[in-house]
Short mmCIF file of C-alpha atoms and ligand atoms in Angstrom, two decimals:
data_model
loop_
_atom_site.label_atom_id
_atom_site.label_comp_id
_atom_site.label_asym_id
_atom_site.label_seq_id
_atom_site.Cartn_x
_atom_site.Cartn_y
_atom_site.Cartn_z
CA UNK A 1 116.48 113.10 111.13
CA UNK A 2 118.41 112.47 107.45
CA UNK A 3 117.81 115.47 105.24
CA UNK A 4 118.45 115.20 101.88
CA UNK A 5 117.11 117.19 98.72
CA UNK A 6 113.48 115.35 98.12
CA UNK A 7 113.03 114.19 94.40
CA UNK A 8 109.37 113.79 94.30
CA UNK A 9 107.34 110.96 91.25
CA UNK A 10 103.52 111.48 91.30
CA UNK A 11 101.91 108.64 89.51
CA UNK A 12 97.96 109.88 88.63
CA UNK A 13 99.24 113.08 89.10
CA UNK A 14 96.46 114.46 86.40
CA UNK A 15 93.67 113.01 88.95
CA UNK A 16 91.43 114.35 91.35
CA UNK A 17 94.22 114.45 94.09
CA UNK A 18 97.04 114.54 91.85
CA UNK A 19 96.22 117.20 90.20
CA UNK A 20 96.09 119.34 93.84
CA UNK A 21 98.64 117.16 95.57
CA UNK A 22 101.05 118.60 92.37
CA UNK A 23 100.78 122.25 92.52
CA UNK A 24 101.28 121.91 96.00
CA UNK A 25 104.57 119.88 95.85
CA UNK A 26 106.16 122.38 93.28
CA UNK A 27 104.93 125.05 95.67
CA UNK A 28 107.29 123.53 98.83
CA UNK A 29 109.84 121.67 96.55
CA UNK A 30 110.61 123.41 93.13
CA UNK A 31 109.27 122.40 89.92
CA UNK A 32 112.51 121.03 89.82
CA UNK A 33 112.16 118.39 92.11
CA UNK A 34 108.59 117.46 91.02
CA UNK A 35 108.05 114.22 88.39
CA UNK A 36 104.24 114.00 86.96
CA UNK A 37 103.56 111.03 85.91
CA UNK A 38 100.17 110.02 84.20
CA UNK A 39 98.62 108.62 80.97
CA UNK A 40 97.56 111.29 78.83
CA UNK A 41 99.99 112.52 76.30
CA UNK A 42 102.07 115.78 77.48
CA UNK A 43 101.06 118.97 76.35
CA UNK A 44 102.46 122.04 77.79
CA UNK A 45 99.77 123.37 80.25
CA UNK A 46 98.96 119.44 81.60
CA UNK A 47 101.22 120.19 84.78
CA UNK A 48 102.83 122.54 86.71
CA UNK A 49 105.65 119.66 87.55
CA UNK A 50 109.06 120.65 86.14
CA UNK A 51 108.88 117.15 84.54
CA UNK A 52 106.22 114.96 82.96
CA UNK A 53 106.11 111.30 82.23
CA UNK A 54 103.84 109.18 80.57
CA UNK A 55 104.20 106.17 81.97
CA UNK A 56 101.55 103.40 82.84
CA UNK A 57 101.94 101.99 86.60
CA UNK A 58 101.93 98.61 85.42
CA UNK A 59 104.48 98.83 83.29
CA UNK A 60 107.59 97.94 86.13
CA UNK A 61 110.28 98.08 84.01
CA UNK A 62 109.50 101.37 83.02
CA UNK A 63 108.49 102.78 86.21
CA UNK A 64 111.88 101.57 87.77
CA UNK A 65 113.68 103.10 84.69
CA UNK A 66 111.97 106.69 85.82
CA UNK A 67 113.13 106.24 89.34
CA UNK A 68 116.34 105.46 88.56
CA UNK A 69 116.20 108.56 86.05
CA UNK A 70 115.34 110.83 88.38
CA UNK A 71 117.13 109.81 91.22
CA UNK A 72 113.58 109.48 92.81
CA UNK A 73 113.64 109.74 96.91
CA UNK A 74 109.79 109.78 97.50
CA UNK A 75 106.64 108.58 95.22
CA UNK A 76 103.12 109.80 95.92
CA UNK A 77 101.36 107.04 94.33
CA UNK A 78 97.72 107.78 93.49
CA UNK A 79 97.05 105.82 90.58
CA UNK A 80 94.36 103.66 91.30
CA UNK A 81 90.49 102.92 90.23
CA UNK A 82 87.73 104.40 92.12
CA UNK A 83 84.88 101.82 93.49
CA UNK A 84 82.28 102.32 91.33
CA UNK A 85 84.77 101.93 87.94
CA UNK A 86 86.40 98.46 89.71
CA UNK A 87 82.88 97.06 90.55
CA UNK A 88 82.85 96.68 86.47
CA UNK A 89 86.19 95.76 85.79
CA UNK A 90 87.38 93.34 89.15
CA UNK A 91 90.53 91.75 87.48
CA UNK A 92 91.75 94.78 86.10
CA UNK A 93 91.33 96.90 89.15
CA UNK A 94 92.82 94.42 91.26
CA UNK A 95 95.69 94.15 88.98
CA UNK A 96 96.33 97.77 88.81
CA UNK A 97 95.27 99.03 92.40
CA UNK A 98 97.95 96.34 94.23
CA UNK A 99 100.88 95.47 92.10
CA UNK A 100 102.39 98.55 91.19
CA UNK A 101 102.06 99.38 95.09
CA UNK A 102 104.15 96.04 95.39
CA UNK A 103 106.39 97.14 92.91
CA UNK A 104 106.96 100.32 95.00
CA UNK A 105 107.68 98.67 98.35
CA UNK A 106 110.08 96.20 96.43
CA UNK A 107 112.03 99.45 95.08
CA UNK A 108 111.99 100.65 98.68
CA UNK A 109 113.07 97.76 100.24
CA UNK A 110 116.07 97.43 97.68
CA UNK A 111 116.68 100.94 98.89
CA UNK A 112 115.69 102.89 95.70
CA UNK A 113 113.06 104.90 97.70
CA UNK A 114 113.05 106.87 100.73
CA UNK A 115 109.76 106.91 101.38
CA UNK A 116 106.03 106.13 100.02
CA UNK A 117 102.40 107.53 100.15
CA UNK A 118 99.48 105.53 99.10
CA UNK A 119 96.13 106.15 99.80
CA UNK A 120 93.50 103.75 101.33
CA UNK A 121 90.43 104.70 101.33
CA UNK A 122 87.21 104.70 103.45
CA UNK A 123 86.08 101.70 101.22
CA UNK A 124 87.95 98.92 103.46
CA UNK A 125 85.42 99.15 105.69
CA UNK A 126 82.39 96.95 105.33
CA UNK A 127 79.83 94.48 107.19
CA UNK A 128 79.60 93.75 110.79
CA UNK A 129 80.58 96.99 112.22
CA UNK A 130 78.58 100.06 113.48
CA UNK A 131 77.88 102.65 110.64
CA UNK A 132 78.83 106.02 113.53
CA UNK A 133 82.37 106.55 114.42
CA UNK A 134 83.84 103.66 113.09
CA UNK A 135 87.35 102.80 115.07
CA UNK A 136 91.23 102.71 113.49
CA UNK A 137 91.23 99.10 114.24
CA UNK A 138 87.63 97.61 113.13
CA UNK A 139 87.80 94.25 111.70
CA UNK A 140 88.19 95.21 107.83
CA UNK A 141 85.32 93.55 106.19
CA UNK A 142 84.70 95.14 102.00
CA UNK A 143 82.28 93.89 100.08
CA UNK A 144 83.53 96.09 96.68
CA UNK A 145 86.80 95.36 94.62
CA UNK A 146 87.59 98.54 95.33
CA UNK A 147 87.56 98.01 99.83
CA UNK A 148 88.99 94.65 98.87
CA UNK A 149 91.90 96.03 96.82
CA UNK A 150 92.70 98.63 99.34
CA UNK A 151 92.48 96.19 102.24
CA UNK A 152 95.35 94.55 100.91
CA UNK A 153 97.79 97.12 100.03
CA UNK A 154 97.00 98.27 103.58
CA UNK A 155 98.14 94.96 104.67
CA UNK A 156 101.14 94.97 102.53
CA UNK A 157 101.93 98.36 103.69
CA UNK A 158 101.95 97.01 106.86
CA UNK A 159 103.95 93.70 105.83
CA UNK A 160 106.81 96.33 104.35
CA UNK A 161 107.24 98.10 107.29
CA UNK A 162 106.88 95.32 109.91
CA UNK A 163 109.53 92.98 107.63
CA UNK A 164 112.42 95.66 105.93
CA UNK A 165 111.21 99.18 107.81
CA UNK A 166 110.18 100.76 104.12
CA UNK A 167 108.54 104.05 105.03
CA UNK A 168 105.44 104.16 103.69
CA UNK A 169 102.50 105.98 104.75
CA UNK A 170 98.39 105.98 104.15
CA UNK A 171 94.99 107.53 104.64
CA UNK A 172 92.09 106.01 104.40
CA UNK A 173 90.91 109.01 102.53
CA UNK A 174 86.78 109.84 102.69
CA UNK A 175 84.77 110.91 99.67
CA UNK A 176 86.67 113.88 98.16
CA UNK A 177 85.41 117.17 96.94
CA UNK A 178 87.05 118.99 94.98
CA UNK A 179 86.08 121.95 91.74
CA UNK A 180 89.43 122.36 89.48
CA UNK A 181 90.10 118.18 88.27
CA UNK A 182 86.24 116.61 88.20
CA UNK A 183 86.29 113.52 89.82
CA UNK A 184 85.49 110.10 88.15
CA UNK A 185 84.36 106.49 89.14
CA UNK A 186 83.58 107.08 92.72
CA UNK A 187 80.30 106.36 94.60
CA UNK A 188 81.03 109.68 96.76
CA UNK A 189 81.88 111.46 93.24
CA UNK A 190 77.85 112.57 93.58
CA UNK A 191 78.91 114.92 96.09
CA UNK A 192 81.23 116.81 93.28
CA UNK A 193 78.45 116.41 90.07
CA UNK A 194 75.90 118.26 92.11
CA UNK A 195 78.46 121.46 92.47
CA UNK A 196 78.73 120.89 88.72
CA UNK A 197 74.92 120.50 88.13
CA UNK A 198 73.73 123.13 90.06
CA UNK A 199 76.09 125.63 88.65
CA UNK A 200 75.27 124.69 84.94
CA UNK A 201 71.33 123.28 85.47
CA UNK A 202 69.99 124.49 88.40
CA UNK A 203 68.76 121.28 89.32
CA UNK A 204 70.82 117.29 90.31
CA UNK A 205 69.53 113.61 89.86
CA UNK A 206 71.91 111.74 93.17
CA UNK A 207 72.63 108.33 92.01
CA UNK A 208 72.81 107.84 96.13
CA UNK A 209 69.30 108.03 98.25
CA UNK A 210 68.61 111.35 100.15
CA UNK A 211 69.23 109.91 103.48
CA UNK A 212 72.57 107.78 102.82
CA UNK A 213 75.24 109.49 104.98
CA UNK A 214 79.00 109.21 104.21
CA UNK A 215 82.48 109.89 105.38
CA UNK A 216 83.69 113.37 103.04
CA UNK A 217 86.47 115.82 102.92
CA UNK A 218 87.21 119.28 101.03
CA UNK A 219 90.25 118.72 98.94
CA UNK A 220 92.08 121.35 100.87
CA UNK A 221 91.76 119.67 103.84
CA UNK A 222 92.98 116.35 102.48
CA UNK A 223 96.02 117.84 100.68
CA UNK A 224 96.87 119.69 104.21
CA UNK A 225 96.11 115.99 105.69
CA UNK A 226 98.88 114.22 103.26
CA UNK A 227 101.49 117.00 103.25
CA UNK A 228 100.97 116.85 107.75
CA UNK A 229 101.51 112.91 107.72
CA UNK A 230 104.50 112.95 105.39
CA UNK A 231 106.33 115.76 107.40
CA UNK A 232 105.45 113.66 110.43
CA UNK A 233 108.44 111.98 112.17
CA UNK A 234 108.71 108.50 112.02
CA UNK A 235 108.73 107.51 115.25
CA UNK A 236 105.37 109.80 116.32
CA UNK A 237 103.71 107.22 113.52
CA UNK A 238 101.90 104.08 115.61
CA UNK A 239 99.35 103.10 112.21
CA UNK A 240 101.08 101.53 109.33
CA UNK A 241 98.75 100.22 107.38
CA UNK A 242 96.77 103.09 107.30
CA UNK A 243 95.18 105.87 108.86
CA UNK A 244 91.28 106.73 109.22
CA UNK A 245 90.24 110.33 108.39
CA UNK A 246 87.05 111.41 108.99
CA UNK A 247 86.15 114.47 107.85
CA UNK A 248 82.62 115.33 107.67
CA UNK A 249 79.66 113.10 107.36
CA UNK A 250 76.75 114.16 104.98
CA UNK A 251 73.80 112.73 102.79
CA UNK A 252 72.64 113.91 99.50
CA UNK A 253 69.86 116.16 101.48
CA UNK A 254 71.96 117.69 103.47
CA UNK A 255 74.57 118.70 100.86
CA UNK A 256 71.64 120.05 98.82
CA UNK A 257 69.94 121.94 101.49
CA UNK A 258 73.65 123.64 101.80
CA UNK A 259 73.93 124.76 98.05
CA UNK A 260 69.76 126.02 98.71
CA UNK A 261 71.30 128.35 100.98
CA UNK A 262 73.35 129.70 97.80
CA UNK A 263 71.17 129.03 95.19
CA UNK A 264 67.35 129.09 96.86
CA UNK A 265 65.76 127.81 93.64
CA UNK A 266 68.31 124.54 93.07
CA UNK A 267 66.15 121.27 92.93
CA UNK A 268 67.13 117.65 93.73
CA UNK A 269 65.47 114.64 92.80
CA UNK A 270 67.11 110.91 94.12
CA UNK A 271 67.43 108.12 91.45
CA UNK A 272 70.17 105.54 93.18
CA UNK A 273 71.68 103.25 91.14
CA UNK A 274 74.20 100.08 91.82
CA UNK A 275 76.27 102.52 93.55
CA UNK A 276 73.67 102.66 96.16
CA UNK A 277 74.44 99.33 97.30
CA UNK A 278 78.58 100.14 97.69
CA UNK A 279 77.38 103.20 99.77
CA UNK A 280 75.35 100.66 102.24
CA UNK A 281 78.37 98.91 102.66
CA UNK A 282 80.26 101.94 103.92
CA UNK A 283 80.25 103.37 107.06
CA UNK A 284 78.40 107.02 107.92
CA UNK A 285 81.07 109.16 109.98
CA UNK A 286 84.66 107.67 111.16
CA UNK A 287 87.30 108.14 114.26
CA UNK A 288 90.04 109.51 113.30
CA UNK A 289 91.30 110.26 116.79
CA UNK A 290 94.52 108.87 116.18
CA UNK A 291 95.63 110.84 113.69
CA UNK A 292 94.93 113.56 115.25
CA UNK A 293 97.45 112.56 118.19
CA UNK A 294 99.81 111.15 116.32
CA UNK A 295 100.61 113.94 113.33
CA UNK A 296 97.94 116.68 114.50
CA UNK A 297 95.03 116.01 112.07
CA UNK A 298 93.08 119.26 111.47
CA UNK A 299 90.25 120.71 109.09
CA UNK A 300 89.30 124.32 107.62
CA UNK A 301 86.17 123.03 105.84
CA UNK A 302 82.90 122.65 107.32
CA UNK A 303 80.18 121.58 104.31
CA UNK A 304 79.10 125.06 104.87
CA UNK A 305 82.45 126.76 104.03
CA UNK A 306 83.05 124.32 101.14
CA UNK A 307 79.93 124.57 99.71
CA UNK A 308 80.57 128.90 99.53
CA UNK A 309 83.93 127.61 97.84
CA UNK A 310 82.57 125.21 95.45
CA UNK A 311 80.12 127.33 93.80
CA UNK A 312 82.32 130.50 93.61
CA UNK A 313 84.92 129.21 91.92
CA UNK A 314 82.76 126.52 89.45
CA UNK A 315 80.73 129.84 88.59
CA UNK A 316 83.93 131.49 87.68
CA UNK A 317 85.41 127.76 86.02
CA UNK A 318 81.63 127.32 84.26
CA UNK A 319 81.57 130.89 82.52
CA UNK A 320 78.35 131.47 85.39
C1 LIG B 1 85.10 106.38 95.69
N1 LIG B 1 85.87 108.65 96.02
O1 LIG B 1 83.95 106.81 95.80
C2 LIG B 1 86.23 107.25 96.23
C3 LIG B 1 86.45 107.04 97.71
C4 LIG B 1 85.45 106.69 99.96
C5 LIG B 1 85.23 106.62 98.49
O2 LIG B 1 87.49 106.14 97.93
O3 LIG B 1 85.35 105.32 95.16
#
Protein backbone atom coordinates (compact mmCIF):
# COMPACT_ATOMS: atom_id res chain seq x y z
CA UNK A 1 0.00 0.00 0.00
CA UNK A 2 1.73 3.74 -0.87
CA UNK A 3 2.30 5.58 2.38
CA UNK A 4 2.94 8.95 2.27
CA UNK A 5 2.50 11.85 4.94
CA UNK A 6 -1.52 12.65 4.57
CA UNK A 7 -2.21 16.48 4.05
CA UNK A 8 -5.77 16.62 4.98
CA UNK A 9 -8.54 19.97 3.40
CA UNK A 10 -11.94 19.85 5.21
CA UNK A 11 -14.37 21.95 3.33
CA UNK A 12 -17.61 22.67 5.97
CA UNK A 13 -15.31 21.84 8.45
CA UNK A 14 -17.32 24.35 11.00
CA UNK A 15 -20.53 21.98 10.36
CA UNK A 16 -22.26 19.43 12.13
CA UNK A 17 -19.72 16.71 10.94
CA UNK A 18 -16.96 18.93 10.28
CA UNK A 19 -16.74 20.26 13.22
CA UNK A 20 -16.25 16.40 14.85
CA UNK A 21 -14.69 14.93 11.74
CA UNK A 22 -11.81 17.95 12.58
CA UNK A 23 -10.79 17.38 16.06
CA UNK A 24 -10.57 13.97 15.19
CA UNK A 25 -8.19 14.36 12.16
CA UNK A 26 -5.74 16.63 14.21
CA UNK A 27 -6.04 13.94 16.86
CA UNK A 28 -4.49 10.99 14.27
CA UNK A 29 -2.67 13.48 11.89
CA UNK A 30 -1.20 16.67 13.61
CA UNK A 31 -2.69 19.97 13.50
CA UNK A 32 -0.13 20.24 11.10
CA UNK A 33 -1.47 18.27 8.51
CA UNK A 34 -5.10 19.45 9.03
CA UNK A 35 -6.63 22.43 6.49
CA UNK A 36 -10.23 23.87 7.78
CA UNK A 37 -11.86 25.26 5.37
CA UNK A 38 -15.32 27.06 5.81
CA UNK A 39 -17.14 30.43 5.41
CA UNK A 40 -17.11 32.24 8.49
CA UNK A 41 -14.32 34.61 9.06
CA UNK A 42 -11.27 33.07 11.23
CA UNK A 43 -11.06 33.82 14.68
CA UNK A 44 -8.73 32.04 16.89
CA UNK A 45 -10.87 29.44 18.80
CA UNK A 46 -13.05 28.55 15.28
CA UNK A 47 -10.80 25.31 14.84
CA UNK A 48 -8.55 23.13 16.24
CA UNK A 49 -6.94 22.63 12.49
CA UNK A 50 -3.35 23.93 12.36
CA UNK A 51 -4.68 25.92 9.35
CA UNK A 52 -7.88 27.74 8.41
CA UNK A 53 -9.23 28.89 5.13
CA UNK A 54 -12.03 30.77 4.14
CA UNK A 55 -12.81 29.73 1.06
CA UNK A 56 -16.29 29.18 -0.68
CA UNK A 57 -16.55 25.61 -2.54
CA UNK A 58 -17.71 27.18 -5.55
CA UNK A 59 -15.15 29.27 -6.01
CA UNK A 60 -12.66 26.56 -8.23
CA UNK A 61 -10.02 28.66 -8.82
CA UNK A 62 -9.56 29.26 -5.37
CA UNK A 63 -10.13 25.93 -4.07
CA UNK A 64 -7.44 24.53 -6.55
CA UNK A 65 -5.11 27.41 -5.42
CA UNK A 66 -5.50 25.87 -1.60
CA UNK A 67 -4.70 22.43 -2.82
CA UNK A 68 -1.94 23.30 -4.58
CA UNK A 69 -0.89 25.43 -1.38
CA UNK A 70 -0.99 22.86 0.77
CA UNK A 71 0.22 20.16 -1.11
CA UNK A 72 -3.28 18.61 -0.34
CA UNK A 73 -3.29 14.50 -0.57
CA UNK A 74 -6.90 13.90 0.75
CA UNK A 75 -10.19 16.30 0.99
CA UNK A 76 -13.07 15.45 3.29
CA UNK A 77 -15.63 17.35 1.52
CA UNK A 78 -18.74 18.08 3.57
CA UNK A 79 -19.95 21.20 2.31
CA UNK A 80 -23.25 20.73 1.16
CA UNK A 81 -27.09 21.87 1.95
CA UNK A 82 -29.23 19.81 4.09
CA UNK A 83 -32.85 18.74 2.54
CA UNK A 84 -35.03 20.82 4.15
CA UNK A 85 -32.71 24.24 3.29
CA UNK A 86 -32.46 22.89 -0.70
CA UNK A 87 -36.27 22.20 -0.86
CA UNK A 88 -36.28 26.30 -0.75
CA UNK A 89 -33.45 27.09 -2.71
CA UNK A 90 -33.30 24.04 -5.74
CA UNK A 91 -30.85 25.90 -8.14
CA UNK A 92 -28.59 26.92 -5.61
CA UNK A 93 -28.37 23.64 -3.83
CA UNK A 94 -27.91 21.84 -6.88
CA UNK A 95 -25.24 24.14 -7.90
CA UNK A 96 -23.37 23.89 -4.73
CA UNK A 97 -24.06 20.18 -3.59
CA UNK A 98 -22.55 18.67 -7.22
CA UNK A 99 -20.04 20.90 -8.83
CA UNK A 100 -17.52 21.45 -6.40
CA UNK A 101 -17.68 17.48 -5.94
CA UNK A 102 -16.90 17.58 -9.81
CA UNK A 103 -14.33 19.92 -9.30
CA UNK A 104 -12.76 17.47 -6.77
CA UNK A 105 -12.78 14.35 -8.92
CA UNK A 106 -11.33 16.55 -11.86
CA UNK A 107 -8.32 17.52 -9.37
CA UNK A 108 -8.07 13.80 -8.64
CA UNK A 109 -8.13 12.59 -11.87
CA UNK A 110 -5.34 15.17 -12.96
CA UNK A 111 -3.59 13.56 -10.04
CA UNK A 112 -3.71 16.50 -7.53
CA UNK A 113 -5.55 14.28 -4.96
CA UNK A 114 -4.98 11.04 -3.45
CA UNK A 115 -8.07 10.38 -2.33
CA UNK A 116 -11.80 11.81 -1.59
CA UNK A 117 -14.70 11.51 0.97
CA UNK A 118 -18.10 12.78 0.25
CA UNK A 119 -21.04 12.00 1.93
CA UNK A 120 -24.40 10.75 0.45
CA UNK A 121 -26.94 10.64 2.41
CA UNK A 122 -30.04 8.52 3.31
CA UNK A 123 -32.06 11.08 1.16
CA UNK A 124 -31.36 9.18 -2.32
CA UNK A 125 -33.74 6.93 -1.46
CA UNK A 126 -37.33 7.53 -2.41
CA UNK A 127 -40.66 5.97 -4.00
CA UNK A 128 -41.27 2.48 -5.00
CA UNK A 129 -39.27 0.68 -2.48
CA UNK A 130 -40.13 -0.92 0.93
CA UNK A 131 -39.77 1.59 3.90
CA UNK A 132 -37.81 -1.67 6.38
CA UNK A 133 -34.34 -2.61 5.53
CA UNK A 134 -33.92 -0.95 2.47
CA UNK A 135 -31.02 -2.80 0.23
CA UNK A 136 -27.36 -1.21 -1.05
CA UNK A 137 -28.64 -1.54 -4.48
CA UNK A 138 -32.50 -0.27 -4.49
CA UNK A 139 -33.45 1.54 -7.52
CA UNK A 140 -32.61 5.27 -6.33
CA UNK A 141 -35.81 7.09 -6.69
CA UNK A 142 -35.67 11.06 -4.53
CA UNK A 143 -38.30 13.10 -4.64
CA UNK A 144 -36.23 16.23 -2.66
CA UNK A 145 -33.35 18.37 -4.26
CA UNK A 146 -31.53 17.30 -1.66
CA UNK A 147 -31.91 12.89 -2.64
CA UNK A 148 -31.71 14.24 -6.16
CA UNK A 149 -28.42 16.12 -5.68
CA UNK A 150 -26.86 13.33 -3.81
CA UNK A 151 -28.03 10.72 -6.32
CA UNK A 152 -25.87 12.24 -8.70
CA UNK A 153 -22.66 12.83 -7.08
CA UNK A 154 -23.12 9.16 -6.12
CA UNK A 155 -23.26 8.47 -9.72
CA UNK A 156 -20.36 10.60 -10.53
CA UNK A 157 -18.48 9.06 -7.78
CA UNK A 158 -19.06 6.07 -9.39
CA UNK A 159 -18.30 7.48 -13.06
CA UNK A 160 -14.65 8.65 -11.46
CA UNK A 161 -13.74 5.53 -10.28
CA UNK A 162 -15.15 3.24 -13.03
CA UNK A 163 -13.40 5.79 -15.88
CA UNK A 164 -9.69 7.17 -14.22
CA UNK A 165 -9.67 4.90 -10.73
CA UNK A 166 -9.94 8.38 -8.49
CA UNK A 167 -10.36 7.09 -4.96
CA UNK A 168 -13.17 8.40 -3.62
CA UNK A 169 -15.32 7.13 -1.01
CA UNK A 170 -19.15 7.71 0.50
CA UNK A 171 -21.81 7.03 3.08
CA UNK A 172 -25.05 7.44 2.71
CA UNK A 173 -25.04 8.94 6.12
CA UNK A 174 -28.62 8.68 8.33
CA UNK A 175 -30.01 11.55 10.36
CA UNK A 176 -27.14 12.71 12.61
CA UNK A 177 -27.13 13.53 16.26
CA UNK A 178 -24.88 15.28 17.59
CA UNK A 179 -24.63 18.15 21.03
CA UNK A 180 -21.26 20.35 20.48
CA UNK A 181 -22.05 22.05 16.49
CA UNK A 182 -26.21 22.28 16.40
CA UNK A 183 -27.30 21.04 13.33
CA UNK A 184 -29.18 23.08 10.61
CA UNK A 185 -31.54 22.52 7.55
CA UNK A 186 -32.20 18.89 7.98
CA UNK A 187 -35.60 17.10 8.25
CA UNK A 188 -33.83 14.57 10.84
CA UNK A 189 -32.28 17.86 12.59
CA UNK A 190 -35.68 17.39 15.00
CA UNK A 191 -33.96 14.63 16.54
CA UNK A 192 -31.02 17.20 17.78
CA UNK A 193 -33.64 20.43 18.74
CA UNK A 194 -35.46 18.18 21.13
CA UNK A 195 -31.96 17.46 23.18
CA UNK A 196 -31.76 21.25 22.96
CA UNK A 197 -35.45 21.87 24.00
CA UNK A 198 -35.72 19.65 26.65
CA UNK A 199 -32.58 20.77 28.31
CA UNK A 200 -33.54 24.56 28.12
CA UNK A 201 -37.74 24.18 28.14
CA UNK A 202 -38.68 21.13 29.41
CA UNK A 203 -40.98 20.58 26.76
CA UNK A 204 -40.49 20.07 22.22
CA UNK A 205 -42.96 20.93 19.29
CA UNK A 206 -41.52 17.87 16.36
CA UNK A 207 -41.99 19.42 13.06
CA UNK A 208 -42.15 15.39 12.09
CA UNK A 209 -45.44 13.25 13.27
CA UNK A 210 -45.00 10.97 16.39
CA UNK A 211 -45.05 7.84 14.47
CA UNK A 212 -42.65 8.74 11.39
CA UNK A 213 -39.64 6.41 11.81
CA UNK A 214 -36.19 7.22 10.31
CA UNK A 215 -32.73 5.99 9.58
CA UNK A 216 -30.29 7.91 12.65
CA UNK A 217 -26.83 7.75 13.97
CA UNK A 218 -24.85 9.23 17.14
CA UNK A 219 -22.13 11.38 15.77
CA UNK A 220 -19.56 9.17 17.36
CA UNK A 221 -20.57 6.41 15.59
CA UNK A 222 -20.53 8.15 12.23
CA UNK A 223 -17.10 9.77 12.74
CA UNK A 224 -15.79 6.05 13.78
CA UNK A 225 -17.85 5.01 10.43
CA UNK A 226 -15.78 7.64 8.09
CA UNK A 227 -12.37 7.34 9.75
CA UNK A 228 -13.07 2.88 9.31
CA UNK A 229 -13.95 3.37 5.45
CA UNK A 230 -11.04 5.68 4.70
CA UNK A 231 -8.43 3.38 6.44
CA UNK A 232 -10.10 0.60 4.48
CA UNK A 233 -7.96 -0.93 1.67
CA UNK A 234 -8.91 -0.38 -1.64
CA UNK A 235 -9.36 -3.47 -2.92
CA UNK A 236 -11.75 -4.80 0.26
CA UNK A 237 -14.10 -1.73 -1.24
CA UNK A 238 -16.97 -3.44 -3.75
CA UNK A 239 -19.56 0.04 -3.40
CA UNK A 240 -18.39 3.08 -5.15
CA UNK A 241 -20.95 5.16 -5.34
CA UNK A 242 -21.80 4.91 -1.97
CA UNK A 243 -22.38 3.03 1.01
CA UNK A 244 -25.74 2.57 3.14
CA UNK A 245 -25.43 2.97 6.94
CA UNK A 246 -28.06 2.24 9.00
CA UNK A 247 -27.79 3.02 12.29
CA UNK A 248 -30.79 3.09 14.34
CA UNK A 249 -34.32 3.64 13.34
CA UNK A 250 -36.59 5.87 15.62
CA UNK A 251 -39.76 8.21 15.56
CA UNK A 252 -40.32 11.33 17.43
CA UNK A 253 -42.20 9.10 20.28
CA UNK A 254 -39.78 6.95 20.75
CA UNK A 255 -36.89 9.44 21.06
CA UNK A 256 -39.08 11.30 23.56
CA UNK A 257 -40.11 8.42 25.63
CA UNK A 258 -36.06 7.92 25.87
CA UNK A 259 -35.26 11.52 27.22
CA UNK A 260 -38.75 10.71 29.78
CA UNK A 261 -36.58 8.19 31.16
CA UNK A 262 -34.07 11.20 32.05
CA UNK A 263 -36.24 13.86 32.48
CA UNK A 264 -39.87 12.19 33.69
CA UNK A 265 -41.68 15.53 33.41
CA UNK A 266 -40.41 16.48 29.54
CA UNK A 267 -43.57 16.99 27.27
CA UNK A 268 -43.95 16.61 23.47
CA UNK A 269 -46.52 17.89 21.36
CA UNK A 270 -46.34 17.01 17.18
CA UNK A 271 -46.91 19.98 14.76
CA UNK A 272 -45.31 18.57 11.21
CA UNK A 273 -44.61 20.87 8.77
CA UNK A 274 -43.39 20.57 4.85
CA UNK A 275 -40.66 18.57 6.22
CA UNK A 276 -43.15 15.96 6.97
CA UNK A 277 -43.64 15.21 3.48
CA UNK A 278 -39.49 14.75 2.74
CA UNK A 279 -39.63 12.32 5.77
CA UNK A 280 -42.51 10.16 3.85
CA UNK A 281 -40.31 9.95 1.12
CA UNK A 282 -37.53 8.35 3.14
CA UNK A 283 -37.16 5.07 4.13
CA UNK A 284 -37.65 3.79 8.07
CA UNK A 285 -34.48 1.50 8.91
CA UNK A 286 -31.68 0.51 6.13
CA UNK A 287 -29.17 -2.62 5.30
CA UNK A 288 -26.08 -1.81 5.71
CA UNK A 289 -24.77 -5.36 5.59
CA UNK A 290 -22.23 -4.58 3.23
CA UNK A 291 -20.40 -2.34 4.95
CA UNK A 292 -20.17 -4.21 7.55
CA UNK A 293 -18.27 -7.00 5.41
CA UNK A 294 -16.48 -4.98 3.47
CA UNK A 295 -14.64 -2.32 6.11
CA UNK A 296 -16.23 -3.81 9.48
CA UNK A 297 -19.10 -1.33 10.14
CA UNK A 298 -19.76 -1.12 13.91
CA UNK A 299 -21.82 1.08 16.52
CA UNK A 300 -21.39 2.11 20.36
CA UNK A 301 -24.70 4.02 20.46
CA UNK A 302 -27.95 2.59 21.09
CA UNK A 303 -30.76 5.69 21.38
CA UNK A 304 -30.57 4.73 24.94
CA UNK A 305 -26.81 5.38 25.43
CA UNK A 306 -26.99 8.53 23.27
CA UNK A 307 -29.77 9.91 24.76
CA UNK A 308 -27.66 9.59 28.58
CA UNK A 309 -24.89 11.43 26.38
CA UNK A 310 -26.92 14.07 24.89
CA UNK A 311 -28.41 15.46 27.90
CA UNK A 312 -25.24 15.29 30.10
CA UNK A 313 -23.18 17.13 28.17
CA UNK A 314 -26.05 19.89 26.69
CA UNK A 315 -26.77 20.35 30.59
CA UNK A 316 -23.15 21.07 31.10
CA UNK A 317 -23.01 23.16 27.30
CA UNK A 318 -26.63 24.94 28.40
CA UNK A 319 -25.38 26.26 31.94
CA UNK A 320 -28.30 23.34 33.29
C1 LIG B 1 -31.14 16.03 6.47
N1 LIG B 1 -29.63 15.44 8.27
O1 LIG B 1 -32.07 15.87 7.26
C2 LIG B 1 -29.79 15.39 6.82
C3 LIG B 1 -29.72 13.95 6.38
C4 LIG B 1 -30.86 11.75 6.17
C5 LIG B 1 -31.03 13.22 6.33
O2 LIG B 1 -29.07 13.83 5.16
O3 LIG B 1 -31.24 16.68 5.45
Amino acid sequence: MESYTEKILITGALGQIGTELTNRLVKIHGAENVIASGLDRWDKNLTSAGFYERMDVSNTQLVRQIVKDYEITTVYHLASLLSGTSEKQPLFAWKLNVEPLLNFCEMAREGMLKKIFWPSSIAVFGKGIPKENVGQDVVLNPTTVYGISKMAGEKWCEYYYDKFGVDIRSIRYPGLISWKTPAGGGTTDYAVEIFYEAVEQGKYTSFISENTAMPMLYMDDAINATLKLMDAPKENLTVRGSYNLGGLSFTPKELAEEIKKEMPDFEIDYQPDFRQAIADSWPASIDDSIAKKDWGLSYEFDITAMTKDMLKNLKIKLGK
